[in-house]
């Protein structure tokens, strides 16, 4: 077994579900010491009881809560930021700008809040990975708001790679992924939506959370990766 993560300290913010949880589980299976965060204490309690993950309820919209959390974790080797909201989608002519604002409040600001609070604690040999979204470049009608949120984060990555060196920072930009993020859609309609969005892309289907987590793990483990945005989208952005 690869031992590069053995006894390394990793924090996965937004790690109680979906891509964050899949990443945390790979890291824990590789013997890293992993703490996950999220807002829902019940979800975290269940994971604390059933996995090797340490859990802590921290709302990434609160800088105060984040400061207290990172003070408690102390130095860390790897930080993955997987939080998101779900707002900001729709054709621009009808898009509620209030919804778009809430989209930024749910993803852009919490990711930056987390990153800034964590910086003093990230080891010089460590890494940071943001989870963005392929809407940043996919040019799909109805996604200009999501392009703004995720594109803004992705544009920051190369600049931060220079500012934060030698700490590495990258982003993983997924296409459609079958995670609880989609739970607002009833199961049958969800399968229909996936078919609509991904039926014609080269991969022909939505990704699993683990497939995206494997791309995240690559950014953590490869010491030569920094300032990059990895598109793990099954070819979604080619269409
Ligand atoms: N699923 C997709 O199709 C897809 C596609 C492209 C990009 N992405 C991106 O991938 C990332 C992960 O999404 P996912 O699909 O894995 O979603 P998910 O299953 O809904 O997981 C999101 C995680 O973030 C946590 N979270 C949300 N807001 C938070 C906050 N303010 N503070 C702390 N934790 C918070 C959630 O826990 P609580 O709710 O308990 O807080 C949960 O652990 C997101 O950035 C999303 O935009 C997803």
Tab-separated table of C-alpha atoms and ligand atoms in Angstrom:
chain	number	residue	atom	x	y	z
A	1	UNK	CA	0.000	0.000	0.000
A	2	UNK	CA	1.132	3.578	-0.760
A	3	UNK	CA	2.189	5.162	2.545
A	4	UNK	CA	2.402	8.835	1.564
A	5	UNK	CA	-0.654	9.762	3.629
A	6	UNK	CA	0.257	7.679	6.673
A	7	UNK	CA	-0.082	9.846	9.816
A	8	UNK	CA	-0.617	12.982	7.689
A	9	UNK	CA	-3.260	15.331	9.059
A	10	UNK	CA	-6.031	16.134	6.610
A	11	UNK	CA	-9.106	18.316	7.001
A	12	UNK	CA	-12.004	17.952	4.580
A	13	UNK	CA	-14.349	20.897	4.935
A	14	UNK	CA	-17.763	19.823	3.666
A	15	UNK	CA	-16.676	16.241	4.224
A	16	UNK	CA	-19.911	14.809	5.604
A	17	UNK	CA	-21.344	13.992	2.198
A	18	UNK	CA	-20.648	13.390	-1.494
A	19	UNK	CA	-17.223	14.244	-2.940
A	20	UNK	CA	-15.822	15.462	0.388
A	21	UNK	CA	-16.844	12.272	2.201
A	22	UNK	CA	-15.473	10.037	-0.595
A	23	UNK	CA	-12.146	11.931	-0.404
A	24	UNK	CA	-12.044	11.656	3.391
A	25	UNK	CA	-12.668	7.909	3.193
A	26	UNK	CA	-9.814	7.323	0.719
A	27	UNK	CA	-7.502	9.343	2.976
A	28	UNK	CA	-8.575	7.461	6.102
A	29	UNK	CA	-8.088	4.134	4.290
A	30	UNK	CA	-4.552	5.371	3.500
A	31	UNK	CA	-3.984	5.872	7.247
A	32	UNK	CA	-4.196	9.659	7.267
A	33	UNK	CA	-5.663	11.337	10.352
A	34	UNK	CA	-8.787	12.888	8.915
A	35	UNK	CA	-11.223	15.429	10.308
A	36	UNK	CA	-14.362	16.274	8.375
A	37	UNK	CA	-16.699	19.204	8.869
A	38	UNK	CA	-20.238	20.062	7.858
A	39	UNK	CA	-23.168	21.850	9.447
A	40	UNK	CA	-25.575	19.016	10.248
A	41	UNK	CA	-24.497	17.508	13.621
A	42	UNK	CA	-26.646	14.379	13.124
A	43	UNK	CA	-24.902	13.447	9.874
A	44	UNK	CA	-21.537	14.017	11.579
A	45	UNK	CA	-22.489	12.010	14.665
A	46	UNK	CA	-23.439	9.040	12.527
A	47	UNK	CA	-20.150	9.214	10.601
A	48	UNK	CA	-18.171	9.559	13.837
A	49	UNK	CA	-19.782	6.306	15.021
A	50	UNK	CA	-19.441	4.330	11.792
A	51	UNK	CA	-16.115	5.439	10.264
A	52	UNK	CA	-12.541	6.243	11.309
A	53	UNK	CA	-13.189	9.935	10.609
A	54	UNK	CA	-13.069	12.609	13.271
A	55	UNK	CA	-15.917	15.051	12.920
A	56	UNK	CA	-16.678	18.604	13.921
A	57	UNK	CA	-19.713	20.756	13.155
A	58	UNK	CA	-18.415	24.021	11.680
A	59	UNK	CA	-20.404	26.378	9.476
A	60	UNK	CA	-18.007	27.764	6.883
A	61	UNK	CA	-20.045	30.955	6.621
A	62	UNK	CA	-18.808	31.847	10.124
A	63	UNK	CA	-15.230	33.085	10.256
A	64	UNK	CA	-15.355	32.997	14.048
A	65	UNK	CA	-16.300	29.293	14.039
A	66	UNK	CA	-13.579	28.524	11.472
A	67	UNK	CA	-10.901	30.376	13.464
A	68	UNK	CA	-11.806	28.397	16.602
A	69	UNK	CA	-11.837	25.120	14.647
A	70	UNK	CA	-8.401	25.544	13.046
A	71	UNK	CA	-6.918	26.728	16.329
A	72	UNK	CA	-8.084	23.421	17.762
A	73	UNK	CA	-6.802	21.261	14.855
A	74	UNK	CA	-3.345	22.873	14.891
A	75	UNK	CA	-0.943	22.212	11.992
A	76	UNK	CA	-2.401	20.304	9.048
A	77	UNK	CA	-0.895	18.736	5.927
A	78	UNK	CA	-3.822	18.699	3.530
A	79	UNK	CA	-6.947	20.835	3.262
A	80	UNK	CA	-9.825	19.993	0.925
A	81	UNK	CA	-12.698	22.477	0.640
A	82	UNK	CA	-15.857	20.904	-0.761
A	83	UNK	CA	-18.656	23.157	0.556
A	84	UNK	CA	-21.334	24.485	-1.740
A	85	UNK	CA	-24.814	25.877	-1.904
A	86	UNK	CA	-27.183	25.087	-4.754
A	87	UNK	CA	-28.386	28.470	-5.918
A	88	UNK	CA	-27.636	30.641	-8.929
A	89	UNK	CA	-28.846	28.435	-11.788
A	90	UNK	CA	-31.171	29.629	-14.569
A	91	UNK	CA	-31.251	31.630	-17.790
A	92	UNK	CA	-29.884	35.074	-17.103
A	93	UNK	CA	-32.955	37.007	-18.322
A	94	UNK	CA	-35.038	35.377	-15.570
A	95	UNK	CA	-32.278	34.743	-13.032
A	96	UNK	CA	-33.040	36.248	-9.646
A	97	UNK	CA	-29.940	38.205	-8.691
A	98	UNK	CA	-30.860	37.562	-5.080
A	99	UNK	CA	-30.580	33.829	-5.831
A	100	UNK	CA	-27.200	34.410	-7.445
A	101	UNK	CA	-26.083	36.391	-4.404
A	102	UNK	CA	-27.139	33.432	-2.236
A	103	UNK	CA	-25.204	31.149	-4.581
A	104	UNK	CA	-22.059	33.181	-3.868
A	105	UNK	CA	-22.909	33.159	-0.143
A	106	UNK	CA	-23.248	29.366	-0.237
A	107	UNK	CA	-20.015	28.553	-2.087
A	108	UNK	CA	-17.651	31.384	-3.060
A	109	UNK	CA	-17.480	33.158	0.307
A	110	UNK	CA	-17.491	30.039	2.540
A	111	UNK	CA	-14.630	28.537	0.479
A	112	UNK	CA	-12.556	31.729	0.800
A	113	UNK	CA	-13.489	32.102	4.462
A	114	UNK	CA	-12.258	28.558	5.117
A	115	UNK	CA	-9.083	29.006	3.111
A	116	UNK	CA	-8.091	32.230	4.858
A	117	UNK	CA	-8.831	30.850	8.329
A	118	UNK	CA	-6.816	27.681	7.617
A	119	UNK	CA	-3.732	29.321	6.078
A	120	UNK	CA	-1.737	29.879	9.294
A	121	UNK	CA	-2.047	26.160	10.072
A	122	UNK	CA	-1.086	24.571	6.737
A	123	UNK	CA	2.363	23.018	6.740
A	124	UNK	CA	4.839	24.349	4.178
A	125	UNK	CA	4.937	20.937	2.512
A	126	UNK	CA	1.155	20.761	2.504
A	127	UNK	CA	-1.602	21.218	-0.055
A	128	UNK	CA	-4.985	22.839	-0.545
A	129	UNK	CA	-7.641	21.654	-2.993
A	130	UNK	CA	-10.845	23.520	-3.805
A	131	UNK	CA	-13.790	21.705	-5.362
A	132	UNK	CA	-15.230	24.015	-8.002
A	133	UNK	CA	-17.470	22.972	-10.964
A	134	UNK	CA	-17.137	22.603	-14.730
A	135	UNK	CA	-19.860	25.258	-15.197
A	136	UNK	CA	-16.860	27.615	-15.013
A	137	UNK	CA	-15.963	26.750	-18.619
A	138	UNK	CA	-18.840	24.648	-19.995
A	139	UNK	CA	-20.704	27.566	-21.640
A	140	UNK	CA	-24.090	25.895	-21.051
A	141	UNK	CA	-27.169	28.141	-21.262
A	142	UNK	CA	-28.697	28.491	-17.807
A	143	UNK	CA	-25.361	28.338	-15.997
A	144	UNK	CA	-23.950	31.873	-16.285
A	145	UNK	CA	-24.423	32.371	-12.517
A	146	UNK	CA	-22.676	29.101	-11.661
A	147	UNK	CA	-19.936	30.017	-14.165
A	148	UNK	CA	-19.442	33.265	-12.230
A	149	UNK	CA	-19.212	31.533	-8.827
A	150	UNK	CA	-16.933	28.680	-9.900
A	151	UNK	CA	-14.962	30.669	-12.472
A	152	UNK	CA	-14.118	33.262	-9.808
A	153	UNK	CA	-12.681	30.565	-7.548
A	154	UNK	CA	-10.768	28.914	-10.394
A	155	UNK	CA	-9.230	32.222	-11.516
A	156	UNK	CA	-7.830	32.728	-8.037
A	157	UNK	CA	-6.019	29.371	-7.942
A	158	UNK	CA	-2.916	30.165	-10.073
A	159	UNK	CA	-2.432	33.532	-8.354
A	160	UNK	CA	-2.723	31.911	-4.917
A	161	UNK	CA	-0.236	29.230	-5.981
A	162	UNK	CA	2.359	32.000	-6.365
A	163	UNK	CA	1.339	33.891	-3.227
A	164	UNK	CA	1.249	30.825	-0.991
A	165	UNK	CA	4.296	28.944	-2.290
A	166	UNK	CA	5.708	26.533	-1.226
A	167	UNK	CA	2.211	25.450	-0.087
A	168	UNK	CA	0.477	23.985	-3.134
A	169	UNK	CA	-3.051	24.879	-4.173
A	170	UNK	CA	-5.181	23.354	-6.939
A	171	UNK	CA	-8.836	22.967	-7.843
A	172	UNK	CA	-10.780	19.959	-9.063
A	173	UNK	CA	-13.643	20.942	-11.341
A	174	UNK	CA	-16.253	18.172	-11.675
A	175	UNK	CA	-19.063	17.726	-14.186
A	176	UNK	CA	-22.315	16.095	-13.068
A	177	UNK	CA	-21.754	13.870	-10.024
A	178	UNK	CA	-24.263	11.529	-8.374
A	179	UNK	CA	-24.144	12.815	-4.794
A	180	UNK	CA	-26.685	13.909	-2.166
A	181	UNK	CA	-26.322	17.426	-3.623
A	182	UNK	CA	-29.078	16.294	-6.013
A	183	UNK	CA	-31.436	15.148	-3.230
A	184	UNK	CA	-33.723	18.111	-3.892
A	185	UNK	CA	-34.781	16.228	-7.060
A	186	UNK	CA	-36.998	13.097	-6.560
A	187	UNK	CA	-35.119	9.855	-7.449
A	188	UNK	CA	-36.874	9.140	-10.759
A	189	UNK	CA	-36.580	12.719	-11.970
A	190	UNK	CA	-32.927	12.706	-10.871
A	191	UNK	CA	-32.119	9.747	-13.151
A	192	UNK	CA	-33.908	11.546	-15.996
A	193	UNK	CA	-31.930	14.738	-15.286
A	194	UNK	CA	-28.627	12.824	-15.278
A	195	UNK	CA	-29.594	11.212	-18.597
A	196	UNK	CA	-30.434	14.606	-20.065
A	197	UNK	CA	-27.181	16.219	-18.865
A	198	UNK	CA	-24.785	13.347	-19.455
A	199	UNK	CA	-26.386	10.920	-21.951
A	200	UNK	CA	-24.504	12.489	-24.865
A	201	UNK	CA	-21.156	13.263	-23.230
A	202	UNK	CA	-18.200	10.929	-23.928
A	203	UNK	CA	-18.560	9.214	-20.517
A	204	UNK	CA	-22.309	8.794	-21.105
A	205	UNK	CA	-23.215	9.049	-17.410
A	206	UNK	CA	-22.794	11.059	-14.217
A	207	UNK	CA	-19.619	10.498	-12.177
A	208	UNK	CA	-19.551	8.746	-8.834
A	209	UNK	CA	-18.266	10.742	-5.862
A	210	UNK	CA	-15.305	8.347	-5.660
A	211	UNK	CA	-14.241	9.087	-9.244
A	212	UNK	CA	-13.983	12.781	-8.406
A	213	UNK	CA	-12.319	12.024	-5.059
A	214	UNK	CA	-9.595	10.116	-6.931
A	215	UNK	CA	-8.774	13.298	-8.876
A	216	UNK	CA	-8.681	15.205	-5.584
A	217	UNK	CA	-6.294	12.640	-4.113
A	218	UNK	CA	-3.995	13.152	-7.113
A	219	UNK	CA	-3.690	16.881	-6.298
A	220	UNK	CA	-2.825	16.040	-2.690
A	221	UNK	CA	-0.293	13.363	-3.504
A	222	UNK	CA	1.598	14.816	-6.457
A	223	UNK	CA	4.127	17.281	-5.068
A	224	UNK	CA	4.624	18.903	-8.481
A	225	UNK	CA	0.973	19.931	-8.889
A	226	UNK	CA	0.201	23.536	-8.039
A	227	UNK	CA	-1.843	26.347	-9.582
A	228	UNK	CA	-3.865	23.897	-11.685
A	229	UNK	CA	-7.548	23.302	-12.252
A	230	UNK	CA	-8.224	19.664	-13.081
A	231	UNK	CA	-11.338	19.054	-15.168
A	232	UNK	CA	-12.842	15.715	-14.161
A	233	UNK	CA	-16.080	15.952	-16.138
A	234	UNK	CA	-16.440	12.874	-18.361
A	235	UNK	CA	-16.110	15.221	-21.337
A	236	UNK	CA	-19.061	17.431	-20.289
A	237	UNK	CA	-17.194	20.607	-21.276
A	238	UNK	CA	-16.390	19.253	-24.762
A	239	UNK	CA	-20.032	19.303	-25.879
B	1	LIG	N1	-22.779	16.953	-7.355
B	1	LIG	C1	-22.504	17.564	-8.492
B	1	LIG	O1	-23.116	17.270	-9.564
B	1	LIG	C2	-21.431	18.619	-8.556
B	1	LIG	C3	-21.027	19.080	-9.814
B	1	LIG	C4	-20.030	20.029	-9.902
B	1	LIG	C5	-19.472	20.543	-8.753
B	1	LIG	N2	-19.876	20.086	-7.550
B	1	LIG	C6	-19.237	20.692	-6.373
B	1	LIG	O2	-18.649	19.703	-5.573
B	1	LIG	C7	-18.605	20.139	-4.206
B	1	LIG	C8	-19.180	19.050	-3.331
B	1	LIG	O3	-20.505	18.801	-3.741
B	1	LIG	P1	-21.238	17.416	-3.465
B	1	LIG	O4	-21.939	17.058	-4.720
B	1	LIG	O5	-20.326	16.469	-2.805
B	1	LIG	O6	-22.348	17.977	-2.458
B	1	LIG	P2	-22.957	17.391	-1.107
B	1	LIG	O7	-23.053	15.904	-1.167
B	1	LIG	O8	-24.205	18.179	-0.901
B	1	LIG	O9	-21.857	17.767	0.001
B	1	LIG	C9	-21.649	19.106	0.382
B	1	LIG	C10	-20.945	19.099	1.727
B	1	LIG	O10	-20.691	20.453	2.111
B	1	LIG	C11	-21.236	20.652	3.431
B	1	LIG	N3	-21.567	22.083	3.528
B	1	LIG	C12	-22.362	22.828	2.738
B	1	LIG	N4	-22.375	24.109	3.151
B	1	LIG	C13	-21.563	24.172	4.235
B	1	LIG	C14	-21.166	25.216	5.108
B	1	LIG	N5	-21.628	26.472	4.984
B	1	LIG	N6	-20.310	24.922	6.109
B	1	LIG	C15	-19.832	23.662	6.279
B	1	LIG	N7	-20.177	22.634	5.481
B	1	LIG	C16	-21.041	22.894	4.478
B	1	LIG	C17	-22.395	19.684	3.512
B	1	LIG	O11	-22.782	19.352	4.839
B	1	LIG	P3	-23.993	20.133	5.592
B	1	LIG	O12	-25.106	20.275	4.611
B	1	LIG	O13	-24.308	19.310	6.799
B	1	LIG	O14	-23.416	21.440	5.957
B	1	LIG	C18	-21.761	18.464	2.840
B	1	LIG	O15	-20.876	17.815	3.726
B	1	LIG	C19	-19.412	21.448	-4.171
B	1	LIG	O16	-18.537	22.537	-4.179
B	1	LIG	C20	-20.231	21.408	-5.465
B	1	LIG	O17	-20.542	22.683	-5.945
B	1	LIG	C21	-20.841	19.137	-7.398
